[in-house]
Amino acid sequence: MYLVNIRLKSGSGGGIPSQVSALAAAIRAADGVEHVSVTSDPQGEMVLGLFVLATSLVEAEGRALDLLERALDASEELAGMGWTHQGVAMVDQYYERRFAAGDS
């Protein structure tokens, strides 16, 4: 399972739209999405976290973007929104501790 984060920006800078259910409505079983989290950052961007079951990172990111494009195309509530960044975040502190301890 991969947590794919997608940053969305609305044309009006309004943060999280009130009809976030439009995103959930676009989810299909084949997407492998197990959980969705939605937050807003101080710059007014919506951060969508998709927990995706996939055999690889590339597959997970592809599924997440396919879902997002479907939702943006199908929903009037999400009209004018676009994505600014997507990817899987590295857990830097974990790896820094391992490298400092001599693990490889």
C-alpha atoms as a printed R data frame, in Angstrom:
    type eleno elety resid chain resno       x      y       z
1   ATOM     1    CA   MET     A     1   0.000  0.000   0.000
2   ATOM     2    CA   TYR     A     2   1.236  3.470  -0.893
3   ATOM     3    CA   LEU     A     3   0.166  6.875   0.386
4   ATOM     4    CA   VAL     A     4   0.052  9.126  -2.671
5   ATOM     5    CA   ASN     A     5  -0.294 12.826  -1.874
6   ATOM     6    CA   ILE     A     6  -1.795 15.143  -4.467
7   ATOM     7    CA   ARG     A     7  -1.843 18.902  -4.007
8   ATOM     8    CA   LEU     A     8  -4.805 20.641  -5.604
9   ATOM     9    CA   LYS     A     9  -5.314 24.323  -6.182
10  ATOM    10    CA   SER     A    10  -8.661 25.900  -6.866
11  ATOM    11    CA   GLY     A    11  -9.049 28.772  -9.274
12  ATOM    12    CA   SER     A    12 -10.440 30.902  -6.455
13  ATOM    13    CA   GLY     A    13  -7.947 29.767  -3.790
14  ATOM    14    CA   GLY     A    14 -10.847 28.679  -1.608
15  ATOM    15    CA   GLY     A    15  -9.151 25.702   0.021
16  ATOM    16    CA   ILE     A    16 -11.151 22.525   0.548
17  ATOM    17    CA   PRO     A    17 -14.383 22.606  -1.463
18  ATOM    18    CA   SER     A    18 -17.548 21.868   0.456
19  ATOM    19    CA   GLN     A    19 -18.439 19.014  -1.913
20  ATOM    20    CA   VAL     A    20 -15.387 16.792  -1.356
21  ATOM    21    CA   SER     A    21 -17.748 13.876  -1.896
22  ATOM    22    CA   ALA     A    22 -17.204 14.443  -5.632
23  ATOM    23    CA   LEU     A    23 -13.752 12.934  -5.191
24  ATOM    24    CA   ALA     A    24 -15.118  9.902  -3.386
25  ATOM    25    CA   ALA     A    25 -17.797  9.423  -6.055
26  ATOM    26    CA   ALA     A    26 -15.093  8.898  -8.706
27  ATOM    27    CA   ILE     A    27 -13.442  5.995  -6.837
28  ATOM    28    CA   ARG     A    28 -13.815  2.603  -8.505
29  ATOM    29    CA   ALA     A    29 -12.897 -0.782  -7.023
30  ATOM    30    CA   ALA     A    30 -10.175 -1.200  -9.665
31  ATOM    31    CA   ASP     A    31  -8.435  1.952  -8.343
32  ATOM    32    CA   GLY     A    32  -7.344  0.052  -5.235
33  ATOM    33    CA   VAL     A    33  -8.083  3.043  -2.991
34  ATOM    34    CA   GLU     A    34  -8.481  1.928   0.617
35  ATOM    35    CA   HIS     A    35  -8.684  5.296   2.373
36  ATOM    36    CA   VAL     A    36  -8.785  9.000   1.501
37  ATOM    37    CA   SER     A    37  -7.703 11.927   3.651
38  ATOM    38    CA   VAL     A    38  -8.221 15.576   2.764
39  ATOM    39    CA   THR     A    39  -6.595 18.565   4.420
40  ATOM    40    CA   SER     A    40  -5.814 22.152   3.537
41  ATOM    41    CA   ASP     A    41  -2.500 23.943   3.819
42  ATOM    42    CA   PRO     A    42  -1.880 27.626   4.669
43  ATOM    43    CA   GLN     A    43  -1.443 28.510   0.975
44  ATOM    44    CA   GLY     A    44  -5.026 27.452   0.220
45  ATOM    45    CA   GLU     A    45  -4.122 24.209  -1.508
46  ATOM    46    CA   MET     A    46  -6.073 21.068  -0.818
47  ATOM    47    CA   VAL     A    47  -3.888 18.071  -0.016
48  ATOM    48    CA   LEU     A    48  -5.499 14.806  -1.021
49  ATOM    49    CA   GLY     A    49  -3.991 11.666   0.510
50  ATOM    50    CA   LEU     A    50  -4.897  8.443  -1.280
51  ATOM    51    CA   PHE     A    51  -3.957  5.117   0.294
52  ATOM    52    CA   VAL     A    52  -3.634  2.907  -2.781
53  ATOM    53    CA   LEU     A    53  -3.111 -0.860  -2.996
54  ATOM    54    CA   ALA     A    54  -0.665 -1.494  -5.835
55  ATOM    55    CA   THR     A    55   2.289 -3.708  -6.698
56  ATOM    56    CA   SER     A    56   4.601 -0.742  -7.362
57  ATOM    57    CA   LEU     A    57   4.997  2.951  -6.683
58  ATOM    58    CA   VAL     A    58   4.519  3.766 -10.372
59  ATOM    59    CA   GLU     A    59   1.247  1.822 -10.427
60  ATOM    60    CA   ALA     A    60  -0.012  3.563  -7.261
61  ATOM    61    CA   GLU     A    61   0.790  7.029  -8.585
62  ATOM    62    CA   GLY     A    62  -0.834  6.210 -11.928
63  ATOM    63    CA   ARG     A    63  -4.008  4.981 -10.261
64  ATOM    64    CA   ALA     A    64  -4.163  8.087  -8.080
65  ATOM    65    CA   LEU     A    65  -3.800 10.434 -11.055
66  ATOM    66    CA   ASP     A    66  -6.370  8.501 -13.098
67  ATOM    67    CA   LEU     A    67  -8.846  8.843 -10.235
68  ATOM    68    CA   LEU     A    68  -8.145 12.544  -9.848
69  ATOM    69    CA   GLU     A    69  -8.542 13.257 -13.565
70  ATOM    70    CA   ARG     A    70 -11.866 11.367 -13.578
71  ATOM    71    CA   ALA     A    71 -13.098 13.367 -10.590
72  ATOM    72    CA   LEU     A    72 -12.028 16.717 -12.056
73  ATOM    73    CA   ASP     A    73 -13.652 15.921 -15.406
74  ATOM    74    CA   ALA     A    74 -16.927 14.636 -13.933
75  ATOM    75    CA   SER     A    75 -17.625 17.107 -11.147
76  ATOM    76    CA   GLU     A    76 -18.988 20.630 -11.376
77  ATOM    77    CA   GLU     A    77 -18.030 21.121  -7.712
78  ATOM    78    CA   LEU     A    78 -14.373 20.630  -8.646
79  ATOM    79    CA   ALA     A    79 -14.490 22.763 -11.811
80  ATOM    80    CA   GLY     A    80 -11.504 25.068 -12.094
81  ATOM    81    CA   MET     A    81  -9.285 22.945  -9.874
82  ATOM    82    CA   GLY     A    82  -6.022 21.457 -11.017
83  ATOM    83    CA   TRP     A    83  -3.187 19.533  -9.422
84  ATOM    84    CA   THR     A    84   0.150 21.154  -8.677
85  ATOM    85    CA   HIS     A    85   2.119 18.197  -7.289
86  ATOM    86    CA   GLN     A    86   1.708 14.496  -6.721
87  ATOM    87    CA   GLY     A    87   3.960 11.861  -5.246
88  ATOM    88    CA   VAL     A    88   4.826  9.641  -2.344
89  ATOM    89    CA   ALA     A    89   6.606 11.410   0.497
90  ATOM    90    CA   MET     A    90   9.864  9.988   1.816
91  ATOM    91    CA   VAL     A    91  10.101  9.440   5.550
92  ATOM    92    CA   ASP     A    92  13.417 11.256   5.911
93  ATOM    93    CA   GLN     A    93  13.859 10.913   9.665
94  ATOM    94    CA   TYR     A    94  13.593  7.120   9.520
95  ATOM    95    CA   TYR     A    95  16.319  6.807   6.895
96  ATOM    96    CA   GLU     A    96  18.547  9.421   8.538
97  ATOM    97    CA   ARG     A    97  18.482  7.400  11.773
98  ATOM    98    CA   ARG     A    98  19.307  4.174   9.911
99  ATOM    99    CA   PHE     A    99  22.215  5.746   8.051
100 ATOM   100    CA   ALA     A   100  23.541  7.370  11.249
101 ATOM   101    CA   ALA     A   101  23.419  3.941  12.937
102 ATOM   102    CA   GLY     A   102  25.392  2.405  10.077
103 ATOM   103    CA   ASP     A   103  22.504  0.433   8.596
104 ATOM   104    CA   SER     A   104  22.427  0.140   4.853
